[in-house]
XYZ file of C-alpha atoms in Angstrom:
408
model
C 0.000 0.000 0.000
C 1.029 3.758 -0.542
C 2.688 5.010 2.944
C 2.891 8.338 4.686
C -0.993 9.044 4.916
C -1.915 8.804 8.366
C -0.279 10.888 11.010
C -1.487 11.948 14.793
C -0.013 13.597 17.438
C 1.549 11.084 19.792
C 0.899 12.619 22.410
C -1.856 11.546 25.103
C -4.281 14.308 25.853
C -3.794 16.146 22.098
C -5.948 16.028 19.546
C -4.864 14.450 17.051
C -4.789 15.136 13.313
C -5.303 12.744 9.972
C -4.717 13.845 6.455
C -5.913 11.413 4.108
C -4.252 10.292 0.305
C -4.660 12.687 -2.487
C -5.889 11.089 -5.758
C -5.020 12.762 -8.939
C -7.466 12.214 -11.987
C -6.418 13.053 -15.372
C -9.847 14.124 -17.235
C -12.389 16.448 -16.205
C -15.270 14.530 -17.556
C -18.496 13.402 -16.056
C -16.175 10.078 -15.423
C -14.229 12.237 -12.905
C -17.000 13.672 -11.659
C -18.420 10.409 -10.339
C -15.106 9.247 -8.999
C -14.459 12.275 -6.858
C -18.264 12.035 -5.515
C -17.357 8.156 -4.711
C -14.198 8.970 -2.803
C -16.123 11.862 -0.538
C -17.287 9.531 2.092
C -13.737 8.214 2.284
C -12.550 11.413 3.011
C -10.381 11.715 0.327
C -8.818 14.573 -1.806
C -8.694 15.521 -5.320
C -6.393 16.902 -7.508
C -8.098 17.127 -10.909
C -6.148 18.116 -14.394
C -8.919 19.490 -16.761
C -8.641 20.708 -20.219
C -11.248 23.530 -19.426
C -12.722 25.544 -15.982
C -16.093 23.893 -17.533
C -15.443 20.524 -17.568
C -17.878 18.477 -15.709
C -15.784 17.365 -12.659
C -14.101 20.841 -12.791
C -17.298 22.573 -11.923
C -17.195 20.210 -8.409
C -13.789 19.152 -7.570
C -11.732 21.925 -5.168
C -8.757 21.721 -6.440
C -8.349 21.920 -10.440
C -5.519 22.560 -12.791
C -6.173 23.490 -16.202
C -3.809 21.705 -19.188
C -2.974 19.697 -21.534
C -2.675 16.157 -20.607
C -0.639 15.535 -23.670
C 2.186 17.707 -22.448
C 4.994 16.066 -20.104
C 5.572 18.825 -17.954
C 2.027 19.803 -17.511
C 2.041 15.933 -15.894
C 4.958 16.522 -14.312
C 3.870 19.880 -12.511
C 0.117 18.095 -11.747
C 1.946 15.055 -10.048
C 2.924 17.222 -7.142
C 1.366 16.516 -4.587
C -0.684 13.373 -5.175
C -0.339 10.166 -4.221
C -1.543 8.215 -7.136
C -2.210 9.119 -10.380
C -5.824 8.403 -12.514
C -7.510 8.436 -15.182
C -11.090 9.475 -16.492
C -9.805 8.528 -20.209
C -7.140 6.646 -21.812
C -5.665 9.722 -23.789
C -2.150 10.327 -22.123
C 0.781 9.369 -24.745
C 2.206 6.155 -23.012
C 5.566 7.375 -22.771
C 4.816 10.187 -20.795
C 3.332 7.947 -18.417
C 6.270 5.922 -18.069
C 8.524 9.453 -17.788
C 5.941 9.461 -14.003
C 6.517 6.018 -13.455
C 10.724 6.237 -13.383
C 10.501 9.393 -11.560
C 8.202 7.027 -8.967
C 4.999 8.633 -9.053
C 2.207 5.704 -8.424
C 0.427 5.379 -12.016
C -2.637 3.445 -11.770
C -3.163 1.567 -14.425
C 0.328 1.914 -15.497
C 1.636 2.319 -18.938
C 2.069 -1.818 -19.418
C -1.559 -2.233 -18.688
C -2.688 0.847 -20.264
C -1.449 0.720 -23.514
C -3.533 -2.275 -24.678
C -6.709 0.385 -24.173
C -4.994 2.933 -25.947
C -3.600 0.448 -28.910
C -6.079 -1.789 -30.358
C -3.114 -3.615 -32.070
C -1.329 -4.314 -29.061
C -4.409 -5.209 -27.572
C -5.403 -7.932 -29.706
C -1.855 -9.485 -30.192
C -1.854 -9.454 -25.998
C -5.126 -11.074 -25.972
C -4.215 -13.488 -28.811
C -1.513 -14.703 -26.976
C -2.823 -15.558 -24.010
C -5.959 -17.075 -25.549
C -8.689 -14.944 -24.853
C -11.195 -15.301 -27.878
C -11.226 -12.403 -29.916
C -12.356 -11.493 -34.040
C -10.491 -12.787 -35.992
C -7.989 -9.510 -37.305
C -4.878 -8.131 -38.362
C -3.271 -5.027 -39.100
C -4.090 -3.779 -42.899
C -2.125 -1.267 -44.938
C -4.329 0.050 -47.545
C -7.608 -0.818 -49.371
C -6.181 -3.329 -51.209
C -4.541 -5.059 -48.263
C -8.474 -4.703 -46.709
C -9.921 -6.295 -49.839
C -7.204 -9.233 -49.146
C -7.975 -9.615 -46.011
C -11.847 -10.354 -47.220
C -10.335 -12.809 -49.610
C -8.791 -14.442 -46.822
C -11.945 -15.660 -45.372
C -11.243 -13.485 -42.373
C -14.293 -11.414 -42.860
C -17.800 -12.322 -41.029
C -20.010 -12.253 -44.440
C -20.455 -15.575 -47.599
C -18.414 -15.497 -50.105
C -15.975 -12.450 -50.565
C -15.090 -11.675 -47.073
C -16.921 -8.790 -46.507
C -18.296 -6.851 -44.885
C -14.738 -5.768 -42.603
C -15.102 -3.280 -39.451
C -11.762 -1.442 -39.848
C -10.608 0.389 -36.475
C -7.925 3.124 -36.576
C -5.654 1.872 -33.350
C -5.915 4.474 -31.239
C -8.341 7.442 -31.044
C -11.218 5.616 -31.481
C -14.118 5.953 -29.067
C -18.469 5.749 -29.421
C -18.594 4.789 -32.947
C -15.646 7.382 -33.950
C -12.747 5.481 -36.009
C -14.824 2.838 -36.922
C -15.929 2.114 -40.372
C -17.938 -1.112 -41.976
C -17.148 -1.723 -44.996
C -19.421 -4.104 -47.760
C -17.942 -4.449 -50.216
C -14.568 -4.369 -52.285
C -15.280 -1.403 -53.586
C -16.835 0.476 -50.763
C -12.973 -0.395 -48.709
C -11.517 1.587 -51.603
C -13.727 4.447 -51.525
C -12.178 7.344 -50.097
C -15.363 8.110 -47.827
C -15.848 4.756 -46.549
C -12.553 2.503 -46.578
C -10.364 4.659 -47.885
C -11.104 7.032 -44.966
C -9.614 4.706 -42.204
C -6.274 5.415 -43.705
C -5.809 9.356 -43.251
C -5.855 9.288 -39.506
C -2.140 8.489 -40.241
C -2.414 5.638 -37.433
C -1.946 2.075 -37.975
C -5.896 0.396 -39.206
C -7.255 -3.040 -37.586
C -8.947 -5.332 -40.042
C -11.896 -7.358 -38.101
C -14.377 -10.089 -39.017
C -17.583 -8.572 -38.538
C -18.961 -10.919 -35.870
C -22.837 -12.211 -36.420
C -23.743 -11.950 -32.587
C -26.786 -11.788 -30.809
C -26.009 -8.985 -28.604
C -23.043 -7.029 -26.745
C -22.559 -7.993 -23.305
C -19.913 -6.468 -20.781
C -18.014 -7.591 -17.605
C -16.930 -5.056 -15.076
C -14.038 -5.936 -13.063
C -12.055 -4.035 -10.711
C -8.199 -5.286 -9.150
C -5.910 -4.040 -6.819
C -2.211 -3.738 -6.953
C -1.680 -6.442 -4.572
C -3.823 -8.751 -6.460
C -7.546 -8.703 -4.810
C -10.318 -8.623 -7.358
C -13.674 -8.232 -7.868
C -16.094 -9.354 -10.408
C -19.542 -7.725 -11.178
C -22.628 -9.083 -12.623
C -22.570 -9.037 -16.392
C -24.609 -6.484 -18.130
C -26.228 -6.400 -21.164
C -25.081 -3.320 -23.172
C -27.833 -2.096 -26.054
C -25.897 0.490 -28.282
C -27.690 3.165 -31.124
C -25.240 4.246 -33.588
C -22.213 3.152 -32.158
C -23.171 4.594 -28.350
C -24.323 3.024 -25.664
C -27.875 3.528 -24.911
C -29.418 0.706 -21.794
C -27.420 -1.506 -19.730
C -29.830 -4.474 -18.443
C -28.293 -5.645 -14.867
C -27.643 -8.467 -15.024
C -28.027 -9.658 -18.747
C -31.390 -11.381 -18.948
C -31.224 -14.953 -20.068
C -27.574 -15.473 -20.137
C -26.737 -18.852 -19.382
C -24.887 -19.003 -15.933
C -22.066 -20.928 -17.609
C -20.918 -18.109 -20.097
C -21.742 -15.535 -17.231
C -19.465 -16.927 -15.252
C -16.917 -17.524 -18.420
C -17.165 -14.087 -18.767
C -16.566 -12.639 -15.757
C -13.569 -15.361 -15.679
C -12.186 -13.702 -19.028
C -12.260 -10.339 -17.245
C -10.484 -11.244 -14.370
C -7.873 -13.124 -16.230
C -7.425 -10.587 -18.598
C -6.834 -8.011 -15.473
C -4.134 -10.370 -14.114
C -2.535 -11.031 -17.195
C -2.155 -7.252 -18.092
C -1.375 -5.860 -15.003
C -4.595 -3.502 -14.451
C -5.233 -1.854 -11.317
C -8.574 0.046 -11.136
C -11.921 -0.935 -13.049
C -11.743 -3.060 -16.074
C -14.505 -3.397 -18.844
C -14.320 -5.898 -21.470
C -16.918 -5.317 -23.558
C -18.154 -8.697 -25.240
C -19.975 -10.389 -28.301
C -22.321 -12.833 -27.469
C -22.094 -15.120 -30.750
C -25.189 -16.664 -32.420
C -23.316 -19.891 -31.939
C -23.157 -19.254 -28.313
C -19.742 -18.271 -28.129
C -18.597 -14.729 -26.416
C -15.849 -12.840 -27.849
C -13.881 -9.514 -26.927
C -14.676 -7.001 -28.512
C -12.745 -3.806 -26.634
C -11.688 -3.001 -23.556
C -11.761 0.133 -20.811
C -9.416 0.797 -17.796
C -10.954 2.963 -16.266
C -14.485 3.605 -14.566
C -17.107 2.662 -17.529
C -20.633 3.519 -19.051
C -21.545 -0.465 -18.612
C -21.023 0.325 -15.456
C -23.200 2.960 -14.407
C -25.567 1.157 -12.714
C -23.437 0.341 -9.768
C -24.111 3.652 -8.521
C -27.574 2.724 -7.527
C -27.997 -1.251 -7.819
C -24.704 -2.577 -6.692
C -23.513 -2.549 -2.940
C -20.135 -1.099 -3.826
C -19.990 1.360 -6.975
C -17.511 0.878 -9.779
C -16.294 4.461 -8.883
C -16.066 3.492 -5.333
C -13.937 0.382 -6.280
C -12.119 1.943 -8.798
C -10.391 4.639 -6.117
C -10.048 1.778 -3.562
C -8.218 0.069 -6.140
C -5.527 2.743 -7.817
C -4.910 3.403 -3.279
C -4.379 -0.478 -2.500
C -7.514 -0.399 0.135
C -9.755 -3.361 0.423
C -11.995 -3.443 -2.438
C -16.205 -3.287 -1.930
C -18.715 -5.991 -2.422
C -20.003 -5.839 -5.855
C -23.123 -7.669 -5.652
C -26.221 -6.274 -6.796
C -29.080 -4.514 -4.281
C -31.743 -5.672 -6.573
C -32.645 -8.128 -8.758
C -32.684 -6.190 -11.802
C -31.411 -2.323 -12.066
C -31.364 -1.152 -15.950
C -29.320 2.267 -16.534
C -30.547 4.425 -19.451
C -28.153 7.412 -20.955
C -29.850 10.772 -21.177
C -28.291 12.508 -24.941
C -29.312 15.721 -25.146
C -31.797 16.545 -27.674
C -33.876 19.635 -29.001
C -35.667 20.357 -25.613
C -33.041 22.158 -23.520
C -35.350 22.303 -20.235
C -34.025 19.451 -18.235
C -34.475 21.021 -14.922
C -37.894 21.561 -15.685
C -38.099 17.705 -17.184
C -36.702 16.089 -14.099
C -38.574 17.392 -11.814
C -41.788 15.615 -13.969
C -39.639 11.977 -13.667
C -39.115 12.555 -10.209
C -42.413 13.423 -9.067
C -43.520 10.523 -11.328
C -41.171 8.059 -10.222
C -39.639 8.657 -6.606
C -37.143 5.615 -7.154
C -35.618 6.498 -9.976
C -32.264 7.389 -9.376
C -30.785 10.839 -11.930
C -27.330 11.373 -12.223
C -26.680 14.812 -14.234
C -22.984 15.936 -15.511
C -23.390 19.669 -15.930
C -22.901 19.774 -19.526
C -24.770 21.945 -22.196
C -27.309 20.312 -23.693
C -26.182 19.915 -27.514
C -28.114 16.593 -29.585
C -26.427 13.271 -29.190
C -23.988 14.485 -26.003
C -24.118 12.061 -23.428
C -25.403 14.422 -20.515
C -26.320 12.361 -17.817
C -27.981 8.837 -16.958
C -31.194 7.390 -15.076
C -30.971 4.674 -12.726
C -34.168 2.259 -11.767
C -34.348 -0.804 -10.193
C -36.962 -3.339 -9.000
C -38.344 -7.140 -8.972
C -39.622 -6.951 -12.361
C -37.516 -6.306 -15.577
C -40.098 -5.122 -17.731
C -41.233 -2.621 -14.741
C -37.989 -1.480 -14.402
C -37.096 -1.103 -18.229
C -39.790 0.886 -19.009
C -39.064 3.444 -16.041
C -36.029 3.893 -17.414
C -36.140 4.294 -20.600
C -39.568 6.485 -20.115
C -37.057 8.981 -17.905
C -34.242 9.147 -20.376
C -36.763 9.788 -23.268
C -38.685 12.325 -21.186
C -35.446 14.319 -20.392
C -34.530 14.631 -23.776
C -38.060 15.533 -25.046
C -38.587 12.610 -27.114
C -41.957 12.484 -25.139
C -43.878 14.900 -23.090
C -46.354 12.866 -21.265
């Protein structure tokens, strides 16, 4: 565990004083936000590096400094002081994080771990080798190398090959650096395959997998090896961001639940990850589950801890990065179902959620502080219950009020 947090006066008959670890958070999002809220009860402090004074945690956390994340010294400067260093995204260049690490600031994850969910190349080849199922892949470098890659079989369509998801490696995130491609002559098209190719990053060639639906398995380890497994979710995604998580995923056999949450926590050990872990899944048609990407760091399949989970994946996730015993992480009910709210053309949410709460006074809203622009992820409903059906249709009747889909 980290030293040098706890000091009192040793003196009988004084008072005695405590200061407690400082956790610094790189990202000011509304994945910060949570994190700090999580780590209040413990009495803890945060240091929080934000690109803007705006920034969703920014507008809460005390102390905030405002930077680039990308820049060394910025890191360097925002290190004093803090005990570990975190992370609300996976955005900081890997060797910068390994400039903190030999200087012995407490990166958690490190750069080892970190760099398979900033690299989706490295991230397969990892997972390949230590024989977690994944799409079948490989690195392309052109159209015509995608178009061979078809021809290889490799692709998750009859006859050609196609159609091919093609990934830039890195930079990629809710649909962004993603492209499907049909065809042989859609991959050379400069506004459909061709387009993959001027992020000037190294492109991942995928199967397109025929699955059923995307599951995910939260996870959450500590440096010193204890882990944690939650239920696994059902994630429902509209245009490439996620939408509902079901907790726990309805009709999943228990076997490939518990093969899943097995893959997550090997897949922690084996990289080295300290903090929360999602591995977002295929379910196959043939009954298979595959990996699809992964997250190290608190996660929107994970949401619903807040509310239907004894111990919060923001809760764990700081326990984690400071080596303290990690939370239960079973679930409170027997189904909670977390809805995002994307902002829409009706910019009156205060006005909105006071409707949802007066019509539902268990529904749980969680609100980031961000202008309301259409398709921005601007907060999340949680709802829970005995009944699935109940409980999905109070939360998705919440989300869909708050962005003025309906009005009833």
């Amino acid at each position: 565990m980290l030293q040098g947090w706890v000091r009192s006066a040793p003196a009988a008959g004084y008072s005695g004083w405590v200061t407690f670890p400082v956790v610094g958070m790189v990202g000011g999002g509304q994945l910060a936000r949570m994190t700090h809220e999580a780590g209040i009860p413990l009495g803890l402090k945060f240091k929080l590096l934000s690109d803007t004074p705006q920034d969703s945690a920014a507008q809460v956390v005390n102390e905030v400094v405002v930077g680039d994340y990308r820049d060394l010294e910025t890191l360097r400067a925002f290190a004093q002081g803090c005990d570990v260093i975190t992370f609300d995204h996976e955005h900081v260049p890997t060797e910068h994080l390994r400039a903190l690490e030999a200087e012995g600031v407490p990166v958690r994850p490190g750069p080892d771990a970190l760099v398979h969910a900033q690299d989706k190349g490295v991230m397969r080849a990892r997972l390949t080798e230590i024989g977690v199922p994944c799409p079948r892949h490989r690195i392309v470098s052109d159209p015509d190398d995608v178009v061979r890659f078809a021809s290889e079989g490799l692709g998750g369509g009859p006859g050609d090959g196609f159609p091919v998801v093609l990934k830039t490696v890195r930079g990629g995130y809710d649909g962004k650096g993603v492209w499907i491609v049909g065809s042989a002559e859609e991959a050379r098209l400069p506004e459909s395959g061709g387009a993959a190719f001027k992020a000037g990053v190294p492109v991942l060639a995928e199967e397109k997998v025929d699955f059923v639906r995307e599951l995910a398995a939260n996870v959450v380890r500590s440096p010193h090896g204890q882990a944690v497994a939650y239920p696994v979710v059902e994630s429902i995604q509209v245009d490439g961001v996620c939408d509902t998580v079901i907790a726990p995923a309805p009709g999943l056999p228990e076997e490939l639940s518990v093969q899943a949450q097995q893959l997550a926590l090997t897949v922690a050990k084996e990289l080295g990850v300290v903090g929360h872990l999602a591995v977002e899944l295929f379910e196959t048609r043939d009954g298979r589950i595959l990996v699809n990407e992964l997250a190290m760091r608190p996660h929107n399949s994970g949401h619903w801890t807040q509310d239907g989970a004894v111990t919060s994946q923001f809760a764990n996730h700081v326990r984690a990065v400071l080596d303290l015993p990690l939370g239960d992480p079973r679930p409170r009910a027997p189904w909670t179902v977390m809805a995002n709210v994307l902002g829409g053309d009706y910019p009156d949410m205060y006005g909105a959620y006071l409707h949802c709460m007066a019509r539902d006074p268990q529904l749980k809203i969680h609100m980031y502080g961000k202008d309301v622009k259409p398709g921005r992820k601007v907060g999340h409903v949680n709802t829970y219950g005995d009944e699935l059906a109940d409980v999905r249709e109070r939360a998705r009747h919440a989300a869909d009020y708050l962005r003025g889909i309906i009005v009833e």
